[in-house]
PDB file of C-alpha atoms in Angstrom:
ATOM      1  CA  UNK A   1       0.000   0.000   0.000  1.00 73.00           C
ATOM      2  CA  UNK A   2       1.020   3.318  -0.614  1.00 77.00           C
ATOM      3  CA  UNK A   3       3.036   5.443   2.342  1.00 79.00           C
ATOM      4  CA  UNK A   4       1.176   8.129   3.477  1.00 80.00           C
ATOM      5  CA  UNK A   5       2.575  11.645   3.231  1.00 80.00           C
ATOM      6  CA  UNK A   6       1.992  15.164   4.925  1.00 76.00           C
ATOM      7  CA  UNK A   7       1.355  18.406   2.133  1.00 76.00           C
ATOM      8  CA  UNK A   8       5.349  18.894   1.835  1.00 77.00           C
ATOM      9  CA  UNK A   9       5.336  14.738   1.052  1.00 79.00           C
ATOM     10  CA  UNK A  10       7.668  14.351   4.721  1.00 80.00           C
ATOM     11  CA  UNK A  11       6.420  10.997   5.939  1.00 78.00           C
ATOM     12  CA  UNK A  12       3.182  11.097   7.935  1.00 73.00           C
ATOM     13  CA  UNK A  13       4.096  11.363  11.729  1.00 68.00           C
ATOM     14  CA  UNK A  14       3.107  12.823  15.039  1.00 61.00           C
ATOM     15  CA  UNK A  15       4.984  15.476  15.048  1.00 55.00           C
ATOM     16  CA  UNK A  16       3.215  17.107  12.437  1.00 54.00           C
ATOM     17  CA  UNK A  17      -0.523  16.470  13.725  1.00 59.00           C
ATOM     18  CA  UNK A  18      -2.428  13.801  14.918  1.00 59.00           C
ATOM     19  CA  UNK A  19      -2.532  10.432  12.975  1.00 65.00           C
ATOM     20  CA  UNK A  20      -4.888   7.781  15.260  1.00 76.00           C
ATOM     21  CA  UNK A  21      -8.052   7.710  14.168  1.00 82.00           C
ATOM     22  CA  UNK A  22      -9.300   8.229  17.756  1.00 85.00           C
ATOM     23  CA  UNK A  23      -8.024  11.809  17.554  1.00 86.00           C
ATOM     24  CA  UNK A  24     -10.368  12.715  14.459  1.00 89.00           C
ATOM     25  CA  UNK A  25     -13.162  11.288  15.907  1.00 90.00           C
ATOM     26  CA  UNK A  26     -12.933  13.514  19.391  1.00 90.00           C
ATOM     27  CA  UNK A  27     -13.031  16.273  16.966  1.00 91.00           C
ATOM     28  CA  UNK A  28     -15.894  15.668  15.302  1.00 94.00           C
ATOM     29  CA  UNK A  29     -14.872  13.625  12.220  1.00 95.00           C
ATOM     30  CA  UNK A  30     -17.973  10.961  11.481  1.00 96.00           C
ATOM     31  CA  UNK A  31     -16.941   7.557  11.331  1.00 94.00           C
ATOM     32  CA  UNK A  32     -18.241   7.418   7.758  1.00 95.00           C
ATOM     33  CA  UNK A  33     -16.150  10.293   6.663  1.00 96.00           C
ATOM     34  CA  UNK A  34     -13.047   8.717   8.002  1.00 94.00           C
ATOM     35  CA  UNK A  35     -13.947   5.395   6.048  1.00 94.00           C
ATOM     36  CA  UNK A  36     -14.584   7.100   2.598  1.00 94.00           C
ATOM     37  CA  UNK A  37     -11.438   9.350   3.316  1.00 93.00           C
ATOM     38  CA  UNK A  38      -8.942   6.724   4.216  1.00 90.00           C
ATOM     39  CA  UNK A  39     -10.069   4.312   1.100  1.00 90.00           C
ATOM     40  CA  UNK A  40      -9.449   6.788  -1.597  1.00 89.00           C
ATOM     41  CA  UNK A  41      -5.685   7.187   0.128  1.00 88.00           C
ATOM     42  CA  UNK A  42      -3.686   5.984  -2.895  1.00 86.00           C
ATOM     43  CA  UNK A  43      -7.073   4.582  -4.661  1.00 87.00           C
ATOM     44  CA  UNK A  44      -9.981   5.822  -6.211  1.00 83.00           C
ATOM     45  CA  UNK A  45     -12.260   3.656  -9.279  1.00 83.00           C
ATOM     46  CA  UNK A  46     -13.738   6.737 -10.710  1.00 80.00           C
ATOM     47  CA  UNK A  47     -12.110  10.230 -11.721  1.00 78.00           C
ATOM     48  CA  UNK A  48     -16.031  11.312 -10.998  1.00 85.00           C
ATOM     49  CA  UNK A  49     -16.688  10.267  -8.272  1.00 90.00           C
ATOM     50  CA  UNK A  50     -15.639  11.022  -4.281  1.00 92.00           C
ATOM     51  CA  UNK A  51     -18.135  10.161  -1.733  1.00 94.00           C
ATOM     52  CA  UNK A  52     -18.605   6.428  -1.771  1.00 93.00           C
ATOM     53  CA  UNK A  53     -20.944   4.552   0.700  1.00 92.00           C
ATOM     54  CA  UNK A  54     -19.715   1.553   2.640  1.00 92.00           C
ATOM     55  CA  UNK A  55     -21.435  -1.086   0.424  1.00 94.00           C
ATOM     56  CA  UNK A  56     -19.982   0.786  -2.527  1.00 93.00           C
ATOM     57  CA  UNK A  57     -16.633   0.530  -1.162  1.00 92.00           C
ATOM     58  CA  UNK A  58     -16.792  -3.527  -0.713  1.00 92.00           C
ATOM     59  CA  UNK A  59     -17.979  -3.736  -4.231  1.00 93.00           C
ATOM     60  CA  UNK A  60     -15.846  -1.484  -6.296  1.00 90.00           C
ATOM     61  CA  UNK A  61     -12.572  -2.121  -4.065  1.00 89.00           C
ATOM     62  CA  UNK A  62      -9.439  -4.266  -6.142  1.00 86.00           C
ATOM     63  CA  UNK A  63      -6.078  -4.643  -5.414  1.00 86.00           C
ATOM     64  CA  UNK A  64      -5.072  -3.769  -8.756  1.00 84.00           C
ATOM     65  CA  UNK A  65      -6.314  -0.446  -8.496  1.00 84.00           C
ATOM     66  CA  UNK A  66      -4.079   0.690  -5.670  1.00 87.00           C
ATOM     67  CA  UNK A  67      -1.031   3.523  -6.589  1.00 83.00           C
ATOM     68  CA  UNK A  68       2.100   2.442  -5.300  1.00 80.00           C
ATOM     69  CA  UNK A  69       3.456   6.143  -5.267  1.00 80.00           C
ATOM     70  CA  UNK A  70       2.721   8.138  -1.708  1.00 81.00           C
ATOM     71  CA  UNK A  71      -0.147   9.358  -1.105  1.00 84.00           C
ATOM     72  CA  UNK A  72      -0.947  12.596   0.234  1.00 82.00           C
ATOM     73  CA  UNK A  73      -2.991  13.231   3.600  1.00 82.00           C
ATOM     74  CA  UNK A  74      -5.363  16.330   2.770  1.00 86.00           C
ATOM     75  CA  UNK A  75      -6.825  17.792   5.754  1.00 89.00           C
ATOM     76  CA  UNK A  76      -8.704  19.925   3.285  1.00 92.00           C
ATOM     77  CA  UNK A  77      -9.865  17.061   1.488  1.00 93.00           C
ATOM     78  CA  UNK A  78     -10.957  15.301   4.689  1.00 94.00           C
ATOM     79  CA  UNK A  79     -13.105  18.337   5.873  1.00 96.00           C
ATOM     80  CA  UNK A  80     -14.967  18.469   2.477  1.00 96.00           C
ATOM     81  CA  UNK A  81     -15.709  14.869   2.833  1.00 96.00           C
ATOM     82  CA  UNK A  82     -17.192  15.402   6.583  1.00 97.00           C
ATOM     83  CA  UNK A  83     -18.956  18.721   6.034  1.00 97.00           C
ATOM     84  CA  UNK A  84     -21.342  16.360   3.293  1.00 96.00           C
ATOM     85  CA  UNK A  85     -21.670  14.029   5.881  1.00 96.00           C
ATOM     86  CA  UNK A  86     -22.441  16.138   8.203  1.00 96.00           C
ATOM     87  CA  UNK A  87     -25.199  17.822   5.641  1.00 94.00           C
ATOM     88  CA  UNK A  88     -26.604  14.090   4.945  1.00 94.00           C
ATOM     89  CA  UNK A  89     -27.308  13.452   8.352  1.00 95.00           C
ATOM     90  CA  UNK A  90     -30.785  13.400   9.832  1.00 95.00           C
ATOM     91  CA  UNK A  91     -31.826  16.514  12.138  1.00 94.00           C
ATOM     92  CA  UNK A  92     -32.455  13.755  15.351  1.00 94.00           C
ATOM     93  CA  UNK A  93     -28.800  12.255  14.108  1.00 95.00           C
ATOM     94  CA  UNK A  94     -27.116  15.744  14.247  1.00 96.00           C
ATOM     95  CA  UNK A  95     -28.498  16.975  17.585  1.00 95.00           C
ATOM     96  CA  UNK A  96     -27.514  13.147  19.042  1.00 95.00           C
ATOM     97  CA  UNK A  97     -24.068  13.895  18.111  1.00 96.00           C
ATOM     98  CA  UNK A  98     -23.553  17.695  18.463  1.00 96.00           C
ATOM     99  CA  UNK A  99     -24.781  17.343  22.365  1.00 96.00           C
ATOM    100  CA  UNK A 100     -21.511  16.344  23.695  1.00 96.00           C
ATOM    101  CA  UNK A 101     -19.678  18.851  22.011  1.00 96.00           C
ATOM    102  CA  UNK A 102     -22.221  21.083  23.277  1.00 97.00           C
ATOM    103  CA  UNK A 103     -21.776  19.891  27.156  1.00 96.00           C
ATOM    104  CA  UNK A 104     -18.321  19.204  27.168  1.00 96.00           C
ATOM    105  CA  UNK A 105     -17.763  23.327  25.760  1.00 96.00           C
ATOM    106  CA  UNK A 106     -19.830  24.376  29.112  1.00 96.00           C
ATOM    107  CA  UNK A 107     -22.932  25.658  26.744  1.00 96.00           C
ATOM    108  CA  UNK A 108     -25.426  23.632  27.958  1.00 97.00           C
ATOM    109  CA  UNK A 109     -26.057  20.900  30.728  1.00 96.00           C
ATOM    110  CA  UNK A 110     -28.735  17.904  30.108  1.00 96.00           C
ATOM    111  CA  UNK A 111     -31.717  17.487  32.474  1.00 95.00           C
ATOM    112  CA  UNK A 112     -34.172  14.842  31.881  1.00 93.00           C
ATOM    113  CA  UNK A 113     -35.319  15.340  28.486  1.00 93.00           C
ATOM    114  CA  UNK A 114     -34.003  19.316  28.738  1.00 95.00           C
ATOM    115  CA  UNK A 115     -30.793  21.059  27.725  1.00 96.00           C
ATOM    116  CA  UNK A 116     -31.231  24.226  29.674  1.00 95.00           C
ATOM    117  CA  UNK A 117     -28.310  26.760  30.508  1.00 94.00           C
ATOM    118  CA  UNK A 118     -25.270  25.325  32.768  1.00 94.00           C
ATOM    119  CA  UNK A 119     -26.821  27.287  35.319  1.00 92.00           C
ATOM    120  CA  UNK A 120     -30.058  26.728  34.800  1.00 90.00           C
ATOM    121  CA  UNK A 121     -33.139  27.504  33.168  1.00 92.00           C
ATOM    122  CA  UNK A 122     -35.593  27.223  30.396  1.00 93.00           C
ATOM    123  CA  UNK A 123     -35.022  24.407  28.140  1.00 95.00           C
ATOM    124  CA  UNK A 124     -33.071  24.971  25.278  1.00 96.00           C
ATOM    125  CA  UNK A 125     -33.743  22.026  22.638  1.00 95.00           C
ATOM    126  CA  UNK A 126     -35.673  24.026  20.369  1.00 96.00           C
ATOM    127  CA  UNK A 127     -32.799  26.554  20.455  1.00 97.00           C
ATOM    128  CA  UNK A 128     -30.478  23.872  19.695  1.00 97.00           C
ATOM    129  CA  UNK A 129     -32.254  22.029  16.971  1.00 96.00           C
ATOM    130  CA  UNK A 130     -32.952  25.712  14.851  1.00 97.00           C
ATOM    131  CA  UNK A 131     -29.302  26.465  15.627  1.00 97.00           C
ATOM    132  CA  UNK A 132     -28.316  22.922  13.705  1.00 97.00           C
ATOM    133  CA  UNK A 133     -30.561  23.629  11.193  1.00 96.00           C
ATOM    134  CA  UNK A 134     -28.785  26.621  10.355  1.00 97.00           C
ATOM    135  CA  UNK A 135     -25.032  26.033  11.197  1.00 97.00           C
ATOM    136  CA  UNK A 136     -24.807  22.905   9.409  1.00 95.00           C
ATOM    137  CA  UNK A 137     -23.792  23.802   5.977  1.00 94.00           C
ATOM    138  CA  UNK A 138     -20.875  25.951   8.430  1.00 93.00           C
ATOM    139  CA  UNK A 139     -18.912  23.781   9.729  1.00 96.00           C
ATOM    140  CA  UNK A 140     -16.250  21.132   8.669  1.00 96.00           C
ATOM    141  CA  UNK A 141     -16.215  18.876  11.909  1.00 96.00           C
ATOM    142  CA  UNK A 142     -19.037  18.684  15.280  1.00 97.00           C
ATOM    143  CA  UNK A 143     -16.122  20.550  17.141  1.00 96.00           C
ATOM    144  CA  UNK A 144     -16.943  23.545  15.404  1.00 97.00           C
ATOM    145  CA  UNK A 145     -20.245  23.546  16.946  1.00 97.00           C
ATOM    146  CA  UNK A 146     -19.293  25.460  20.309  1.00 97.00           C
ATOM    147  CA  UNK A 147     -17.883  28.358  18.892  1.00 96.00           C
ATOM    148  CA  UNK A 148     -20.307  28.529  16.067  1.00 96.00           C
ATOM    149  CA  UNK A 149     -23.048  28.544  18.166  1.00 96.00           C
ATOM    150  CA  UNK A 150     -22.588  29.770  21.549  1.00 96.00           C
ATOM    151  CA  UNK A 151     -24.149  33.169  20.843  1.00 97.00           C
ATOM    152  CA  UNK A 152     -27.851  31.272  20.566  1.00 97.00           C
ATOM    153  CA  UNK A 153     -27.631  30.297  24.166  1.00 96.00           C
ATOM    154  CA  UNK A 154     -26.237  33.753  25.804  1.00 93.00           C
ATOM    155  CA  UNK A 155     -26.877  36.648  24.576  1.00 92.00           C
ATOM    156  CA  UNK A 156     -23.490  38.454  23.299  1.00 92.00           C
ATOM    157  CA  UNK A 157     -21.805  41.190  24.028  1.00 91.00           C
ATOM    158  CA  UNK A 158     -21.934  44.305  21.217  1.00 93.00           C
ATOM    159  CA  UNK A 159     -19.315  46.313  20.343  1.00 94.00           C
ATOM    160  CA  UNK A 160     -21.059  50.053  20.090  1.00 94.00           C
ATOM    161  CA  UNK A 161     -18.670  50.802  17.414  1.00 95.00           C
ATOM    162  CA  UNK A 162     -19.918  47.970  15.197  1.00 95.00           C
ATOM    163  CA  UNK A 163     -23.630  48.504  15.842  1.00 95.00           C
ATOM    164  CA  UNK A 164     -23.696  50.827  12.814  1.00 95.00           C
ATOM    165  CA  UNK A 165     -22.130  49.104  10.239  1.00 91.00           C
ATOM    166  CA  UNK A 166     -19.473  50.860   8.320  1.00 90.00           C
ATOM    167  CA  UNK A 167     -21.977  52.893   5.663  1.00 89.00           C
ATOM    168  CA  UNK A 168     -24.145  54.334   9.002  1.00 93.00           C
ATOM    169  CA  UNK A 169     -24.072  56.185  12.091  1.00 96.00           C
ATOM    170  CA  UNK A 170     -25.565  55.326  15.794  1.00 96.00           C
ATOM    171  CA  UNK A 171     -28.210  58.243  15.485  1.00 96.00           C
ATOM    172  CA  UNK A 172     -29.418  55.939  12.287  1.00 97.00           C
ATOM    173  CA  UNK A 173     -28.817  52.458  13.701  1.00 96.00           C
ATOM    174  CA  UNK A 174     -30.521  53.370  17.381  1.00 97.00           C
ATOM    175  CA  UNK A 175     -33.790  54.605  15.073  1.00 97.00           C
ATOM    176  CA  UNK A 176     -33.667  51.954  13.181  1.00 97.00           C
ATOM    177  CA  UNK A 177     -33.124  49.258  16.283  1.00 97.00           C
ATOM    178  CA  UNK A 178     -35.709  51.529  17.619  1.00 97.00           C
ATOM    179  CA  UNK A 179     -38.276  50.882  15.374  1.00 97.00           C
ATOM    180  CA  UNK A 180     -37.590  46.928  14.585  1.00 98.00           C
ATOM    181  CA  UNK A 181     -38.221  46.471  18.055  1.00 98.00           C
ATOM    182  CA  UNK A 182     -41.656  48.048  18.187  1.00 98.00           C
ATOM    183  CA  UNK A 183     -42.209  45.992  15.094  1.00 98.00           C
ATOM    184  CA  UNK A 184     -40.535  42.891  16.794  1.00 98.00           C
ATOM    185  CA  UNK A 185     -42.752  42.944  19.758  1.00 98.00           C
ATOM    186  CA  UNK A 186     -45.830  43.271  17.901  1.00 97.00           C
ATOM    187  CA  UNK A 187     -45.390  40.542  15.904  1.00 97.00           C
ATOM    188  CA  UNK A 188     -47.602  36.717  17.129  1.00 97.00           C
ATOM    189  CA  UNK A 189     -45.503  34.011  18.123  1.00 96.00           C
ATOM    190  CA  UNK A 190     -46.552  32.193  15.180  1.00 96.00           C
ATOM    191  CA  UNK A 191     -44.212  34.466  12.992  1.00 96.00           C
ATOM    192  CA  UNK A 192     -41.439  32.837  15.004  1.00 97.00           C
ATOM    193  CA  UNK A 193     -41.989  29.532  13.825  1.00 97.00           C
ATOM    194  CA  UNK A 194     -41.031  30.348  10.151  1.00 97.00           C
ATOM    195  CA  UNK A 195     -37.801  32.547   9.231  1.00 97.00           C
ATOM    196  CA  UNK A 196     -39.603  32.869   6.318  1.00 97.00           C
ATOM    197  CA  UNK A 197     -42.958  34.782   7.656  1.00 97.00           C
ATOM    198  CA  UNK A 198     -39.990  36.917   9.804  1.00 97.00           C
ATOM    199  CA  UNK A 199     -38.752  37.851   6.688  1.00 97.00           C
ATOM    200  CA  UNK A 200     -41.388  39.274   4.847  1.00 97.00           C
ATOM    201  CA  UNK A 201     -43.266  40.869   7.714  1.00 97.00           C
ATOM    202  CA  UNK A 202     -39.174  42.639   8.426  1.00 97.00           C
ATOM    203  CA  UNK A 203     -38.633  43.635   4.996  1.00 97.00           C
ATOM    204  CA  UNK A 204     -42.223  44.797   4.393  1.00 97.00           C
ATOM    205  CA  UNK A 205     -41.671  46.993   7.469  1.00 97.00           C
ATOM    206  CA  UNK A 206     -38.569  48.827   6.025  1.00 97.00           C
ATOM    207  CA  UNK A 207     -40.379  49.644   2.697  1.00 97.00           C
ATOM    208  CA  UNK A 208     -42.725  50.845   4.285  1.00 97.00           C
ATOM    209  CA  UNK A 209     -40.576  53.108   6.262  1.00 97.00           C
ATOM    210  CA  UNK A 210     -38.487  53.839   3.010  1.00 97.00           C
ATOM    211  CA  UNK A 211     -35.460  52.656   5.013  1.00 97.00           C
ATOM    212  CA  UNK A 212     -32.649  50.330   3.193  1.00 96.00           C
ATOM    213  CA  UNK A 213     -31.516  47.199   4.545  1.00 96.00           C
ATOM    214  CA  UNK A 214     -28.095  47.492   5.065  1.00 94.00           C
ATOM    215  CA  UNK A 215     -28.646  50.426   7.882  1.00 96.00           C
ATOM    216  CA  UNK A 216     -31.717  48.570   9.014  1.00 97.00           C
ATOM    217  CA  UNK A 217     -30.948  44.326   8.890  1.00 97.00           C
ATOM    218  CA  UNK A 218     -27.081  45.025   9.761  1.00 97.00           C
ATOM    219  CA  UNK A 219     -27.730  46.252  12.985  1.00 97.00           C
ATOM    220  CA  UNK A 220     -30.148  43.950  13.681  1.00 98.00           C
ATOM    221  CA  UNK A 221     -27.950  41.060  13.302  1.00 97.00           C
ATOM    222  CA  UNK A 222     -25.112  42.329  14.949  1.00 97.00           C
ATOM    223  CA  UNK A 223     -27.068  43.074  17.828  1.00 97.00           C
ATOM    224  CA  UNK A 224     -28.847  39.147  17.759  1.00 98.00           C
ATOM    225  CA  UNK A 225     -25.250  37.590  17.033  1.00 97.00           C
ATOM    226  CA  UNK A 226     -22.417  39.712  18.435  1.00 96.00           C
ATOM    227  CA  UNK A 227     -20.952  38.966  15.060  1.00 95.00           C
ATOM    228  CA  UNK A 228     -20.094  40.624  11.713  1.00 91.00           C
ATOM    229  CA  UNK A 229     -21.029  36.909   9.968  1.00 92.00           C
ATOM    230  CA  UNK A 230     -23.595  34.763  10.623  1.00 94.00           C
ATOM    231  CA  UNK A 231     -27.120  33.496   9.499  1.00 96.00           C
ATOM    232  CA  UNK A 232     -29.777  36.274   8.660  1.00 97.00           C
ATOM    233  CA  UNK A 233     -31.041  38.151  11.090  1.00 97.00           C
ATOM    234  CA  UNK A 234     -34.630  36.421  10.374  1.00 98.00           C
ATOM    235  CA  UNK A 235     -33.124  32.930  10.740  1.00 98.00           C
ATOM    236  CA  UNK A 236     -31.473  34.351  14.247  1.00 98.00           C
ATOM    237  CA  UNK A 237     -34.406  35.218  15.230  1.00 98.00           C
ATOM    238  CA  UNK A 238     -36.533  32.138  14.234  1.00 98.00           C
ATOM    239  CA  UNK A 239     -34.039  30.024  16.511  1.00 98.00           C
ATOM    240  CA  UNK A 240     -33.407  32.418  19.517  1.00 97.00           C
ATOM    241  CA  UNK A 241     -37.114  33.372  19.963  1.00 97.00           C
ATOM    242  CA  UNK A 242     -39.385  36.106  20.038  1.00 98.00           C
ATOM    243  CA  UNK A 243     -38.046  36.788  24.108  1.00 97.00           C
ATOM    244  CA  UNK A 244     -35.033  36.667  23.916  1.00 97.00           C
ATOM    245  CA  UNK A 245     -34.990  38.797  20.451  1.00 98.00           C
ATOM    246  CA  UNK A 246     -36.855  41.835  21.871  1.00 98.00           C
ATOM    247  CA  UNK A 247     -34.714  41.041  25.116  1.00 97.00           C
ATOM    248  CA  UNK A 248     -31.039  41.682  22.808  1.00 98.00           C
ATOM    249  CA  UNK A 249     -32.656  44.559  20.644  1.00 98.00           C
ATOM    250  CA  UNK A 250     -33.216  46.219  24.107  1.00 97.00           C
ATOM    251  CA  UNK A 251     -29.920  45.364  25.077  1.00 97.00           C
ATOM    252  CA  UNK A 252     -28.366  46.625  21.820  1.00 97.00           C
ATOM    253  CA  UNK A 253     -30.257  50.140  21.821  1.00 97.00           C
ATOM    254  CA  UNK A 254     -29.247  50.847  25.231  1.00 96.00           C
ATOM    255  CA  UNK A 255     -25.655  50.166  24.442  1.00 95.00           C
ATOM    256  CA  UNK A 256     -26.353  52.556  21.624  1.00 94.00           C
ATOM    257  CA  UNK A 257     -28.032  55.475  24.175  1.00 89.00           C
TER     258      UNK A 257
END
């Protein structure tokens, strides 16, 4: 079988990152992943075709077909092949797996059939499920998870400075937090159960205002997410919740007064 080889082709070893298999699974690699990843080291049947399934793997498999040269360990490769696993994977499948990388980063805590807050609180598995939903096609590996999603859970801190967006000011973006929120909290809960109906009752609301979106959906995202990118402000607020989306558009106009 072909040797396997780090980028520079030096000889695969530990001191150039980790080589057990055990050390890609902690971090999130599926087993499935690993499998199709591993067989096409120094083989492959098709120039087409990447992602094989196991049973396609026993049949297609011959000796003959093996390189003899090296063969070249791509991490980049590897994470392609995961994140489509990862995006094949069933919602229940994703949340099974994601919770211990959830736990184990100190976001959440499991009671009974809850995951509330590590210090308590309302349960948080509708939270979590949305969040998948939208941070899936995001990440390469499940250890990506805690940092991709911690500001669902706790609501983030906002830099006053960044509130604005580069092509506004705070007068604009505190009017136009202003008035989202008086939208915000006069919209039913059903609205929350589709980013879609968020959307178009949002957008309708800045037309009608003659506002653009930029000054208007900018600050509103920043000020659900703490960050410069992430999902749309209507998918934010579809996961997170009406509450705690009026509570953070509160907390983002008063770092703004």
């Amino acid at each position: 079988v072909p040797l396997l080889l780090n980028p520079d082709r030096s000889k695969l070893s530990k001191r150039q990152g980790d080589v057990a298999v055990e050390d890609y699974r902690k971090q999130g690699y599926l087993p499935e992943a690993i499998v199709n990843f591993v067989a096409l080291l120094g083989w492959n049947p098709s120039a087409t075709q990447e992602i094989y399934s196991k049973e396609e793997l026993v049949r297609e498999f011959a000796l003959d077909k093996i390189n003899k040269s090296g063969a070249v360990f791509n991490r980049t490769k590897l994470d392609w092949l995961n994140r489509e696993y990862i995006k094949g994977l069933t919602s229940e499948r994703l949340a099974e797996l994601a919770e211990p990388h959830l736990v184990g980063a100190g976001l959440l805590k499991r009671e009974g059939e809850a995951l509330v807050p590590p210090a308590g609180g309302p349960d948080l598995s509708t939270v979590v499920e949305r969040a998948l939903t939208l941070e899936r096609p995001r990440i390469d590996k499940l250890s990506d998870l805690p940092a991709a999603m911690d500001f669902y859970f706790s609501a983030p801190a906002c830099d006053p400075a960044l509130l604005p967006g580069k092509k506004s000011t705070r007068e604009v973006a505190l009017d136009r937090l202003s008035g989202v929120l008086a939208l915000v909290e006069k919209l039913p809960l059903g609205d929350f159960e589709d980013p879609k109906a968020l959307e178009k009752a949002i957008s309708g609301f800045i037309v009608e205002k003659g506002w653009t979106n930029g000054e208007t959906l900018w600050p509103m995202r920043y000020a659900l997410t703490g960050r410069t990118a992430s999902p749309s402000p209507f998918e934010v607020a579809w996961a997170v919740g009406k509450e705690r989306t009026v509570e953070r558009l509160k907390q983002a106009i008063k770092t703004l007064s």
